[in-house]
Tab-separated table of C-alpha atoms and ligand atoms in Angstrom:
chain	number	residue	atom	x	y	z
A	1	MET	CA	0.000	0.000	0.000
A	2	GLY	CA	2.773	2.407	0.950
A	3	ARG	CA	4.655	1.851	-2.286
A	4	GLY	CA	1.468	2.278	-4.276
A	5	LEU	CA	0.765	5.541	-2.490
A	6	ASP	CA	4.334	6.766	-3.077
A	7	ALA	CA	4.036	5.969	-6.767
A	8	LEU	CA	0.715	7.778	-6.988
A	9	ILE	CA	1.964	10.859	-5.158
A	10	SER	CA	5.143	11.140	-7.186
A	11	HIS	CA	3.229	10.643	-10.412
A	12	VAL	CA	0.605	13.251	-9.606
A	13	ALA	CA	3.365	15.665	-8.589
A	14	SER	CA	4.974	15.193	-12.000
A	15	VAL	CA	1.796	15.954	-13.937
A	16	SER	CA	1.907	19.396	-15.494
A	17	GLN	CA	-0.888	19.384	-18.019
A	18	PRO	CA	-4.346	17.768	-18.167
A	19	PHE	CA	-3.543	15.288	-20.924
A	20	SER	CA	-0.557	13.837	-22.733
A	21	GLY	CA	-2.085	14.457	-26.137
A	22	ALA	CA	-1.897	10.735	-26.932
A	23	GLY	CA	-3.975	9.405	-29.802
A	24	VAL	CA	-6.462	6.549	-29.570
A	25	HIS	CA	-4.309	4.164	-31.541
A	26	GLY	CA	-1.156	4.405	-29.434
A	27	VAL	CA	-3.040	3.971	-26.181
A	28	SER	CA	-5.052	1.025	-27.428
A	29	GLU	CA	-1.894	-0.683	-28.704
A	30	ARG	CA	-0.177	-0.335	-25.341
A	31	VAL	CA	-3.120	-1.915	-23.518
A	32	ALA	CA	-3.473	-4.644	-26.137
A	33	GLY	CA	0.228	-5.487	-25.738
A	34	VAL	CA	-0.208	-6.757	-22.183
A	35	ASP	CA	-0.279	-10.538	-21.741
A	36	LEU	CA	-2.902	-11.024	-19.035
A	37	ASP	CA	-2.017	-14.686	-18.631
A	38	ARG	CA	1.551	-13.835	-17.560
A	39	PRO	CA	1.732	-11.856	-14.321
A	40	LEU	CA	4.739	-9.612	-13.718
A	41	GLU	CA	7.418	-10.601	-11.245
A	42	ASP	CA	7.213	-7.745	-8.719
A	43	LEU	CA	5.350	-4.622	-7.692
A	44	ASP	CA	7.902	-2.292	-9.313
A	45	ALA	CA	7.261	-3.919	-12.651
A	46	VAL	CA	3.513	-3.687	-12.070
A	47	LEU	CA	3.721	0.010	-11.257
A	48	ASP	CA	5.928	0.646	-14.297
A	49	GLU	CA	3.422	-1.069	-16.521
A	50	LEU	CA	0.569	0.843	-14.878
A	51	ARG	CA	2.263	4.065	-15.871
A	52	ASP	CA	2.576	2.829	-19.387
A	53	VAL	CA	-0.973	1.570	-19.924
A	54	TYR	CA	-2.807	4.176	-17.866
A	55	LEU	CA	-1.174	6.970	-15.893
A	56	ASP	CA	1.009	8.500	-18.596
A	57	ASP	CA	-2.049	9.151	-20.755
A	58	ALA	CA	-4.699	9.670	-18.087
A	59	VAL	CA	-6.869	12.787	-18.118
A	60	TRP	CA	-6.252	14.838	-14.978
A	61	PHE	CA	-9.273	16.660	-13.658
A	62	HIS	CA	-7.262	18.490	-10.990
A	63	GLU	CA	-5.197	20.300	-13.624
A	64	PRO	CA	-6.443	23.910	-13.902
A	65	ARG	CA	-6.772	23.710	-17.686
A	66	TYR	CA	-9.014	20.674	-17.686
A	67	LEU	CA	-12.192	22.489	-18.721
A	68	ALA	CA	-14.203	19.788	-20.452
A	69	HIS	CA	-16.930	17.817	-18.724
A	70	LEU	CA	-18.684	17.718	-15.358
A	71	ASN	CA	-15.689	16.160	-13.645
A	72	CYS	CA	-14.245	17.617	-10.501
A	73	PRO	CA	-10.942	17.514	-8.727
A	74	VAL	CA	-11.535	15.484	-5.582
A	75	VAL	CA	-11.199	16.650	-1.996
A	76	ILE	CA	-8.574	14.812	0.057
A	77	PRO	CA	-10.855	13.699	2.937
A	78	ALA	CA	-12.931	11.801	0.398
A	79	LEU	CA	-9.778	10.081	-0.853
A	80	VAL	CA	-8.915	9.042	2.677
A	81	ALA	CA	-12.431	7.643	2.939
A	82	GLU	CA	-11.924	5.708	-0.314
A	83	LEU	CA	-9.162	3.731	1.397
A	84	PHE	CA	-11.587	2.620	4.067
A	85	VAL	CA	-14.461	2.056	1.647
A	86	SER	CA	-12.430	-0.386	-0.415
A	87	ALA	CA	-10.403	-1.970	2.359
A	88	VAL	CA	-13.266	-2.708	4.757
A	89	ASN	CA	-15.467	-3.372	1.720
A	90	SER	CA	-18.803	-3.096	3.511
A	91	SER	CA	-21.781	-3.771	1.317
A	92	LEU	CA	-24.637	-1.415	1.988
A	93	ASP	CA	-27.419	-3.736	0.929
A	94	THR	CA	-28.116	-5.206	4.328
A	95	TRP	CA	-27.518	-4.417	7.949
A	96	ASP	CA	-25.644	-7.684	8.409
A	97	GLN	CA	-23.083	-6.620	5.763
A	98	SER	CA	-22.611	-3.028	6.845
A	99	ALA	CA	-23.840	-2.372	10.390
A	100	GLY	CA	-22.795	1.218	11.208
A	101	GLY	CA	-22.403	2.021	7.520
A	102	THR	CA	-26.152	1.782	7.124
A	103	PHE	CA	-26.658	4.540	9.662
A	104	VAL	CA	-23.903	6.733	8.230
A	105	GLU	CA	-25.659	6.551	4.868
A	106	ARG	CA	-29.050	7.200	6.458
A	107	ARG	CA	-27.774	10.258	8.321
A	108	LEU	CA	-26.399	11.698	5.078
A	109	VAL	CA	-29.657	11.055	3.224
A	110	ASP	CA	-31.512	12.829	6.031
A	111	TRP	CA	-28.983	15.647	5.970
A	112	ALA	CA	-29.374	16.116	2.202
A	113	ALA	CA	-33.162	15.925	2.531
A	114	GLY	CA	-32.985	18.625	5.203
A	115	ARG	CA	-30.911	20.828	2.908
A	116	ILE	CA	-33.540	20.371	0.206
A	117	GLY	CA	-36.210	21.457	2.660
A	118	PHE	CA	-37.998	18.101	2.992
A	119	ASP	CA	-39.415	17.088	6.370
A	120	GLY	CA	-38.802	13.949	8.422
A	121	ASN	CA	-40.887	11.810	6.052
A	122	ALA	CA	-38.259	12.075	3.331
A	123	ASP	CA	-35.933	9.213	2.515
A	124	GLY	CA	-33.582	8.106	-0.212
A	125	VAL	CA	-30.515	6.108	-1.033
A	126	PHE	CA	-27.038	6.527	-2.479
A	127	THR	CA	-26.679	5.453	-6.105
A	128	SER	CA	-23.934	5.041	-8.677
A	129	GLY	CA	-24.702	8.347	-10.386
A	130	GLY	CA	-27.284	10.733	-11.744
A	131	THR	CA	-28.315	8.279	-14.434
A	132	GLN	CA	-29.298	5.689	-11.851
A	133	SER	CA	-30.857	8.291	-9.557
A	134	ASN	CA	-33.031	9.552	-12.415
A	135	LEU	CA	-33.994	6.010	-13.385
A	136	GLN	CA	-35.040	5.149	-9.850
A	137	ALA	CA	-37.020	8.387	-9.447
A	138	LEU	CA	-38.869	7.714	-12.699
A	139	LEU	CA	-39.511	4.091	-11.738
A	140	ILE	CA	-41.182	5.353	-8.566
A	141	ALA	CA	-43.106	7.988	-10.545
A	142	ARG	CA	-44.313	5.253	-12.879
A	143	GLY	CA	-45.531	3.213	-9.935
A	144	GLN	CA	-47.371	6.214	-8.517
A	145	ALA	CA	-48.888	7.177	-11.867
A	146	TYR	CA	-50.188	3.644	-12.300
A	147	LEU	CA	-51.963	3.956	-8.962
A	148	SER	CA	-53.381	7.369	-9.856
A	149	GLY	CA	-56.810	8.161	-11.217
A	150	ASP	CA	-55.456	8.414	-14.786
A	151	ALA	CA	-54.703	4.709	-15.115
A	152	ASP	CA	-57.445	2.116	-15.417
A	153	PRO	CA	-57.064	-0.240	-12.424
A	154	ALA	CA	-58.434	-3.094	-14.535
A	155	GLU	CA	-55.708	-2.618	-17.137
A	156	PRO	CA	-52.422	-4.449	-16.385
A	157	LEU	CA	-49.334	-2.252	-16.017
A	158	GLY	CA	-47.844	-3.805	-19.160
A	159	GLN	CA	-50.701	-2.476	-21.253
A	160	THR	CA	-50.619	0.955	-19.641
A	161	LEU	CA	-46.898	1.513	-20.257
A	162	GLY	CA	-47.324	2.933	-23.741
A	163	ARG	CA	-49.613	5.654	-22.440
A	164	PHE	CA	-47.236	7.179	-19.866
A	165	ARG	CA	-45.606	10.483	-20.765
A	166	ILE	CA	-42.625	12.253	-19.166
A	167	PHE	CA	-42.108	15.976	-19.693
A	168	ALA	CA	-38.618	17.441	-19.758
A	169	SER	CA	-36.987	20.426	-21.402
A	170	CYS	CA	-35.116	20.062	-24.661
A	171	ASP	CA	-31.905	20.625	-22.657
A	172	SER	CA	-32.585	17.907	-20.075
A	173	HIS	CA	-30.128	15.053	-19.624
A	174	PHE	CA	-30.334	12.074	-22.003
A	175	SER	CA	-30.687	9.728	-19.036
A	176	VAL	CA	-34.352	10.778	-18.966
A	177	GLN	CA	-34.814	9.241	-22.428
A	178	LYS	CA	-32.752	6.231	-21.419
A	179	SER	CA	-34.874	5.714	-18.299
A	180	ALA	CA	-38.078	5.916	-20.325
A	181	ASN	CA	-36.681	3.207	-22.538
A	182	VAL	CA	-35.604	0.977	-19.635
A	183	LEU	CA	-39.004	1.466	-18.011
A	184	GLY	CA	-40.665	0.128	-21.132
A	185	LEU	CA	-42.442	3.358	-21.984
A	186	GLY	CA	-41.489	3.318	-25.637
A	187	LEU	CA	-39.673	5.802	-27.788
A	188	ASP	CA	-42.284	8.575	-27.773
A	189	ALA	CA	-42.636	8.731	-24.020
A	190	VAL	CA	-40.595	11.874	-23.424
A	191	VAL	CA	-42.399	15.061	-24.417
A	192	THR	CA	-39.837	17.777	-25.012
A	193	ILE	CA	-40.666	21.230	-23.710
A	194	PRO	CA	-38.967	24.204	-25.392
A	195	THR	CA	-36.786	26.571	-23.373
A	196	ASP	CA	-36.681	30.343	-23.096
A	197	GLU	CA	-33.812	32.651	-24.078
A	198	ARG	CA	-31.920	31.634	-20.920
A	199	ARG	CA	-32.386	27.948	-21.855
A	200	ARG	CA	-34.913	27.270	-19.068
A	201	MET	CA	-38.048	25.195	-19.467
A	202	ASP	CA	-41.076	27.271	-20.446
A	203	PRO	CA	-43.694	26.517	-17.755
A	204	TRP	CA	-46.534	27.898	-19.859
A	205	LEU	CA	-45.778	25.430	-22.660
A	206	LEU	CA	-45.392	22.679	-20.067
A	207	ASP	CA	-48.900	23.410	-18.831
A	208	GLN	CA	-50.251	23.273	-22.396
A	209	GLU	CA	-48.491	19.993	-23.161
A	210	ILE	CA	-49.715	18.249	-20.017
A	211	ALA	CA	-53.289	19.298	-20.840
A	212	ARG	CA	-52.882	18.137	-24.443
A	213	VAL	CA	-51.488	14.753	-23.397
A	214	ARG	CA	-54.273	14.139	-20.919
A	215	ALA	CA	-56.948	15.186	-23.423
A	216	ALA	CA	-55.496	12.608	-25.815
A	217	GLY	CA	-56.136	9.848	-23.248
A	218	LEU	CA	-52.476	9.543	-22.271
A	219	ILE	CA	-51.089	9.611	-18.722
A	220	PRO	CA	-48.818	12.448	-17.568
A	221	MET	CA	-46.381	10.418	-15.465
A	222	ALA	CA	-43.691	12.883	-14.407
A	223	VAL	CA	-42.157	16.243	-15.088
A	224	VAL	CA	-38.372	16.375	-14.938
A	225	ALA	CA	-37.148	19.861	-14.105
A	226	THR	CA	-33.405	20.275	-14.481
A	227	ALA	CA	-31.567	22.299	-11.849
A	228	GLY	CA	-28.433	22.883	-13.865
A	229	THR	CA	-28.562	21.594	-17.416
A	230	THR	CA	-25.475	19.717	-18.504
A	231	ASP	CA	-24.645	22.082	-21.367
A	232	PHE	CA	-25.706	25.483	-20.068
A	233	GLY	CA	-26.100	25.064	-16.319
A	234	SER	CA	-29.548	26.595	-16.700
A	235	ILE	CA	-32.012	26.078	-13.890
A	236	ASP	CA	-35.636	25.495	-14.855
A	237	PRO	CA	-38.044	27.808	-12.972
A	238	LEU	CA	-38.698	25.354	-10.157
A	239	ASN	CA	-41.525	27.172	-8.407
A	240	ARG	CA	-43.475	27.793	-11.582
A	241	VAL	CA	-42.933	24.225	-12.748
A	242	ALA	CA	-44.049	23.005	-9.306
A	243	ASP	CA	-47.218	25.096	-9.653
A	244	VAL	CA	-47.999	23.409	-12.967
A	245	CYS	CA	-47.320	19.961	-11.496
A	246	ALA	CA	-49.539	20.680	-8.487
A	247	GLU	CA	-52.359	21.902	-10.702
A	248	HIS	CA	-52.248	18.766	-12.859
A	249	GLY	CA	-51.363	16.340	-10.080
A	250	VAL	CA	-48.156	15.198	-11.788
A	251	TRP	CA	-44.978	13.894	-10.131
A	252	LEU	CA	-42.169	16.467	-10.060
A	253	HIS	CA	-38.644	15.141	-10.283
A	254	VAL	CA	-35.846	17.693	-9.987
A	255	ASP	CA	-32.646	16.564	-11.656
A	256	ALA	CA	-30.086	18.507	-9.632
A	257	ALA	CA	-27.194	16.246	-10.654
A	258	TYR	CA	-25.225	19.375	-11.505
A	259	GLY	CA	-26.891	22.138	-9.460
A	260	GLY	CA	-27.073	20.033	-6.275
A	261	GLY	CA	-23.959	21.744	-4.954
A	262	LEU	CA	-26.080	24.869	-4.487
A	263	LEU	CA	-27.576	23.097	-1.458
A	264	VAL	CA	-24.363	23.997	0.391
A	265	SER	CA	-23.666	27.330	-1.271
A	266	THR	CA	-23.533	30.187	1.199
A	267	ARG	CA	-24.291	32.742	-1.525
A	268	ARG	CA	-26.520	31.089	-4.126
A	269	ARG	CA	-28.841	28.649	-2.372
A	270	HIS	CA	-31.789	30.777	-3.550
A	271	LEU	CA	-31.146	29.763	-7.173
A	272	ILE	CA	-32.835	26.441	-6.429
A	273	ASP	CA	-35.698	27.777	-4.348
A	274	GLY	CA	-38.701	25.583	-5.065
A	275	ILE	CA	-36.666	22.336	-5.015
A	276	GLU	CA	-38.427	21.579	-1.697
A	277	ARG	CA	-41.647	21.179	-3.679
A	278	ALA	CA	-40.265	18.213	-5.668
A	279	ASP	CA	-41.456	14.652	-5.157
A	280	SER	CA	-37.960	13.374	-5.898
A	281	VAL	CA	-34.510	14.887	-6.359
A	282	THR	CA	-31.261	13.678	-7.928
A	283	ILE	CA	-27.964	14.961	-6.490
A	284	ASP	CA	-24.534	14.013	-7.858
A	285	PHE	CA	-21.994	14.390	-5.100
A	286	HIS	CA	-19.351	13.363	-7.617
A	287	LYS	CA	-19.908	16.583	-9.519
A	288	THR	CA	-20.422	19.666	-7.393
A	289	PHE	CA	-19.513	18.212	-3.987
A	290	PHE	CA	-16.020	17.374	-5.302
A	291	GLN	CA	-16.315	13.670	-4.481
A	292	PRO	CA	-14.617	10.803	-6.325
A	293	VAL	CA	-16.808	8.777	-8.692
A	294	SER	CA	-19.230	7.254	-7.714
A	295	SER	CA	-21.345	9.229	-5.315
A	296	SER	CA	-24.911	10.235	-5.989
A	297	ALA	CA	-28.271	10.048	-4.269
A	298	VAL	CA	-31.948	9.970	-5.065
A	299	ILE	CA	-34.082	11.575	-2.373
A	300	VAL	CA	-37.871	11.333	-2.213
A	301	ARG	CA	-40.267	13.563	-0.305
A	302	ARG	CA	-42.295	10.622	1.055
A	303	GLY	CA	-40.021	7.786	2.064
A	304	ASP	CA	-42.915	5.400	1.675
A	305	ASP	CA	-42.729	5.860	-2.114
A	306	LEU	CA	-39.478	3.880	-2.130
A	307	ARG	CA	-41.585	0.720	-1.764
A	308	HIS	CA	-41.801	0.654	-5.568
A	309	VAL	CA	-38.257	-0.758	-5.598
A	310	THR	CA	-38.674	-3.148	-2.674
A	311	TYR	CA	-38.309	-6.901	-3.176
A	312	HIS	CA	-37.780	-9.499	-0.514
A	313	ALA	CA	-35.390	-12.423	-0.855
A	314	ASP	CA	-35.459	-15.162	1.745
A	315	TYR	CA	-31.681	-15.338	1.902
A	316	LEU	CA	-31.101	-11.598	2.197
A	317	ASN	CA	-33.890	-9.405	3.480
A	318	PRO	CA	-36.887	-11.573	4.319
A	319	ARG	CA	-40.112	-9.735	4.938
A	320	SER	CA	-40.101	-10.934	8.546
A	321	ALA	CA	-36.625	-9.616	9.388
A	322	ALA	CA	-37.497	-5.997	10.161
A	323	LEU	CA	-33.799	-5.058	10.109
A	324	PRO	CA	-32.591	-1.757	8.626
A	325	ASN	CA	-31.796	-3.100	5.151
A	326	GLN	CA	-30.931	-0.427	2.590
A	327	VAL	CA	-31.454	-2.923	-0.247
A	328	ASP	CA	-35.185	-2.385	0.267
A	329	LYS	CA	-34.682	1.145	-1.102
A	330	SER	CA	-32.197	0.523	-3.889
A	331	LEU	CA	-32.036	-0.774	-7.460
A	332	GLN	CA	-28.642	-2.266	-6.643
A	333	THR	CA	-27.950	-5.213	-4.370
A	334	THR	CA	-24.250	-5.299	-3.470
A	335	ARG	CA	-23.424	-1.642	-3.095
A	336	ARG	CA	-20.341	0.396	-2.205
A	337	PHE	CA	-20.208	2.475	0.941
A	338	ASP	CA	-19.809	5.647	-1.130
A	339	ALA	CA	-21.533	7.680	1.543
A	340	LEU	CA	-18.436	7.483	3.742
A	341	LYS	CA	-16.613	9.850	1.376
A	342	LEU	CA	-19.162	12.609	1.867
A	343	TRP	CA	-19.208	11.866	5.581
A	344	LEU	CA	-15.452	12.386	6.023
A	345	THR	CA	-15.663	15.461	3.804
A	346	LEU	CA	-18.328	17.063	5.959
A	347	ARG	CA	-16.592	16.026	9.185
A	348	THR	CA	-13.236	17.387	8.020
A	349	MET	CA	-13.992	20.417	5.891
A	350	GLY	CA	-17.621	21.237	6.586
A	351	ALA	CA	-20.380	21.942	4.100
A	352	ASP	CA	-19.624	25.654	3.677
A	353	ALA	CA	-16.153	24.920	2.320
A	354	ILE	CA	-17.693	22.749	-0.388
A	355	GLY	CA	-20.275	25.423	-1.173
A	356	ASP	CA	-17.496	28.018	-1.406
A	357	TYR	CA	-15.677	25.872	-3.962
A	358	PHE	CA	-18.795	25.693	-6.086
A	359	ASP	CA	-19.406	29.422	-5.720
A	360	ALA	CA	-15.818	30.077	-6.807
A	361	VAL	CA	-16.249	28.248	-10.119
A	362	ILE	CA	-19.589	29.963	-10.725
A	363	ASP	CA	-17.877	33.318	-10.155
A	364	LEU	CA	-15.165	32.281	-12.583
A	365	ALA	CA	-17.741	31.354	-15.246
A	366	ALA	CA	-19.307	34.810	-14.891
A	367	VAL	CA	-15.927	36.442	-15.502
A	368	GLY	CA	-15.299	34.076	-18.416
A	369	HIS	CA	-18.648	35.037	-19.894
A	370	GLY	CA	-17.655	38.703	-19.716
A	371	LEU	CA	-14.398	37.953	-21.552
A	372	LEU	CA	-16.225	36.105	-24.325
A	373	ARG	CA	-19.008	38.643	-24.680
A	374	ASP	CA	-16.581	41.547	-25.050
A	375	ASP	CA	-14.331	39.775	-27.522
A	376	PRO	CA	-15.239	40.196	-31.212
A	377	ASP	CA	-13.512	36.897	-32.077
A	378	PHE	CA	-15.964	34.880	-29.966
A	379	GLU	CA	-19.683	34.270	-29.613
A	380	VAL	CA	-21.265	32.929	-26.438
A	381	VAL	CA	-24.734	31.363	-26.197
A	382	VAL	CA	-25.997	32.490	-22.831
A	383	ALA	CA	-24.912	34.056	-19.552
A	384	PRO	CA	-24.245	31.045	-17.294
A	385	ALA	CA	-26.355	30.375	-14.198
A	386	LEU	CA	-23.720	27.887	-13.016
A	387	SER	CA	-20.236	27.119	-14.282
A	388	THR	CA	-20.386	26.228	-17.978
A	389	LEU	CA	-19.633	28.399	-20.994
A	390	VAL	CA	-20.825	27.433	-24.466
A	391	PHE	CA	-19.065	29.550	-27.066
A	392	ARG	CA	-17.332	29.464	-30.430
A	393	PHE	CA	-14.497	31.128	-32.251
A	394	ARG	CA	-16.111	33.163	-34.962
A	395	PRO	CA	-14.486	36.416	-35.998
A	396	GLU	CA	-17.111	38.571	-37.641
A	397	GLU	CA	-16.543	37.848	-41.285
A	398	VAL	CA	-16.592	34.067	-40.966
A	399	PRO	CA	-19.714	32.254	-42.261
A	400	GLU	CA	-21.467	29.758	-39.948
A	401	GLY	CA	-20.422	26.793	-42.100
A	402	VAL	CA	-16.768	27.698	-41.720
A	403	ALA	CA	-17.172	28.146	-37.960
A	404	ASP	CA	-18.725	24.658	-37.883
A	405	GLU	CA	-15.609	23.274	-39.466
A	406	VAL	CA	-13.050	25.282	-37.536
A	407	ASN	CA	-14.297	24.898	-33.962
A	408	PRO	CA	-14.194	21.087	-33.738
A	409	ARG	CA	-10.759	21.204	-35.368
A	410	ILE	CA	-9.537	23.686	-32.761
A	411	ARG	CA	-10.731	21.311	-30.088
A	412	ARG	CA	-9.020	18.329	-31.682
A	413	THR	CA	-5.788	20.249	-32.164
A	414	ILE	CA	-5.703	21.298	-28.530
A	415	ALA	CA	-6.561	17.763	-27.367
A	416	GLY	CA	-3.635	16.507	-29.437
A	417	ARG	CA	-1.279	18.847	-27.574
A	418	GLY	CA	-2.789	18.117	-24.183
A	419	ASP	CA	-2.078	21.485	-22.577
A	420	ALA	CA	-5.814	22.097	-22.202
A	421	VAL	CA	-8.904	19.905	-22.526
A	422	MET	CA	-12.305	21.312	-23.457
A	423	ALA	CA	-15.599	19.891	-24.634
A	424	GLY	CA	-17.723	20.475	-27.688
A	425	THR	CA	-21.451	20.459	-28.192
A	426	VAL	CA	-24.094	21.219	-30.805
A	427	VAL	CA	-26.517	24.117	-30.435
A	428	GLY	CA	-29.162	24.715	-33.071
A	429	GLY	CA	-27.400	22.290	-35.394
A	430	ARG	CA	-24.122	24.244	-35.138
A	431	ALA	CA	-20.782	23.240	-33.591
A	432	TRP	CA	-19.829	25.042	-30.395
A	433	LEU	CA	-17.102	24.674	-27.808
A	434	LYS	CA	-17.758	24.209	-24.128
A	435	PHE	CA	-15.913	24.884	-20.901
A	436	THR	CA	-17.193	23.215	-17.759
A	437	LEU	CA	-15.483	24.955	-14.867
A	438	LEU	CA	-15.346	22.750	-11.784
A	439	ASN	CA	-11.861	23.355	-10.490
A	440	PRO	CA	-11.661	26.074	-7.826
A	441	GLU	CA	-7.952	26.368	-8.628
A	442	THR	CA	-8.571	27.359	-12.240
A	443	THR	CA	-7.890	31.090	-12.511
A	444	VAL	CA	-9.110	33.830	-14.821
A	445	GLY	CA	-5.584	33.742	-16.231
A	446	ASP	CA	-6.048	30.061	-17.160
A	447	VAL	CA	-9.354	30.781	-18.890
A	448	ARG	CA	-7.865	33.760	-20.698
A	449	SER	CA	-4.839	31.826	-21.876
A	450	VAL	CA	-6.922	28.927	-23.195
A	451	LEU	CA	-9.090	31.426	-25.084
A	452	ASP	CA	-5.924	32.945	-26.543
A	453	LEU	CA	-4.783	29.485	-27.566
A	454	ILE	CA	-8.138	28.854	-29.249
A	455	ARG	CA	-7.855	32.154	-31.068
A	456	GLU	CA	-4.322	31.461	-32.227
A	457	ILE	CA	-5.148	27.967	-33.513
A	458	GLY	CA	-8.434	29.203	-34.963
A	459	ARG	CA	-6.648	31.915	-36.955
A	460	GLU	CA	-4.124	29.393	-38.286
A	461	LEU	CA	-6.909	27.054	-39.354
A	462	LEU	CA	-8.780	29.879	-41.054
A	463	ASP	CA	-5.623	30.825	-42.971
A	464	GLU	CA	-5.199	27.198	-44.030
A	465	LEU	CA	-8.788	27.031	-45.249
A	466	ARG	CA	-8.364	30.265	-47.194
A	467	THR	CA	-5.228	28.939	-48.891
A	468	GLU	CA	-7.043	25.716	-49.772
A	469	VAL	CA	-9.867	27.732	-51.349
A	470	ARG	CA	-7.368	29.690	-53.432
B	501	LIG	C1	-24.290	14.367	-15.195
B	501	LIG	C2	-25.754	14.483	-15.272
B	501	LIG	C3	-26.570	13.340	-15.184
B	501	LIG	C4	-26.003	11.951	-15.180
B	501	LIG	O1	-25.270	11.697	-14.059
B	501	LIG	P1	-24.152	10.543	-14.019
B	501	LIG	O2	-23.634	10.690	-12.639
B	501	LIG	O3	-23.167	10.882	-15.081
B	501	LIG	O4	-24.821	9.252	-14.275
B	501	LIG	C5	-27.927	13.522	-15.133
B	501	LIG	N1	-28.465	14.750	-15.210
B	501	LIG	C6	-27.715	15.863	-15.336
B	501	LIG	C7	-28.383	17.193	-15.429
B	501	LIG	C8	-26.330	15.766	-15.376
B	501	LIG	O5	-25.572	16.851	-15.523
């Protein structure tokens, strides 16, 4: 263990940029070259090989110029916890495999529920990520909708499935679609609601769509409001969406996978006012609570609703046992004690410190937005509510089609050098670049220098294109 830790520390200390710039082919060849049927002779050889197949070309989220996806640098107390999580290896499915772990997890679920503004009836469970949290929330919503007045009690669930509809904004996460598919709702089950100029769900159109769906004999099953969309960080108007849901009697799920960190913000908690009116909430601690993957939770307003995922196995959690078995609340069986990471984080650093980190990257995004807006070489889609910037290099004279070609090439060129890593996305059918800022150590200087790099490479590419045309 000590030698492994030494190797890790010295390697991390030697890292000076977020990526090596390695190409797919080279990396895949190195991994393919390992003979898995012939173990190496000692730990030194193993660690050398590890460097070769993995560490040398890993992507480092703690590097200040890693600006791509919703990945965070991790806080050290959570890393200390990881040691214990893996070494003790508790499994959080049953009391007899976790004992105290069960109550640590339960305290954290209650704590998160309290931060949301739920009362003592709330409950929930840790999950592997936002995708699973959303799936579980929608599974519960499906169960509730089937019991509601909309469904015909004489009609078996299997026959009702095709009539359920989920409403989510056009910028919601694709796991909503995926969940609908897994839940057997069919491909048309997600009704997409347009967004306003700040990329937030339009509650008026939501109201119209729910009425239309019901009039057509279909069953409004759930509304998914996103508190922090993956691309823009936009927060749907939670109170107005909750009003619409209340009026129509529809389940409200708030996907706060990204915006969940606002629960501990000392300056911006109000941005998610209305979240306390949700029936269920997704929080990804492995995004804006700076936790290692995996760490997420689904929290429901009425703990009783978790019964939709409860099954009893004679060997594990028999109905008669009446022990505190978390498996009764989870889609998983064997399950990591991920909650311990958040526990040690809160016990070491406190919640405010985490909230301050998130506030710092939101502040940085606001400054970055100002830089982009005032720069004639760039266009930016929207002022960020959280910490993402969607923008493109497009000096005034350049046609859209050329910008579509140049921006992805800028991104690829920079990825091939490795001194910065950014993301790309498509908005209105056009290619854009994206920064997701989740590192409190990234400075305005870092953002500015990556923009300068983009400009420099963009200009070179434009010159190349012009020469080709001639
Ligand atoms: C990241 C994200 C998810 C998916 O979460 P995973 O932890 O990656 O499974 C869901 N919804 C939103 C809004 C997200 O940003």
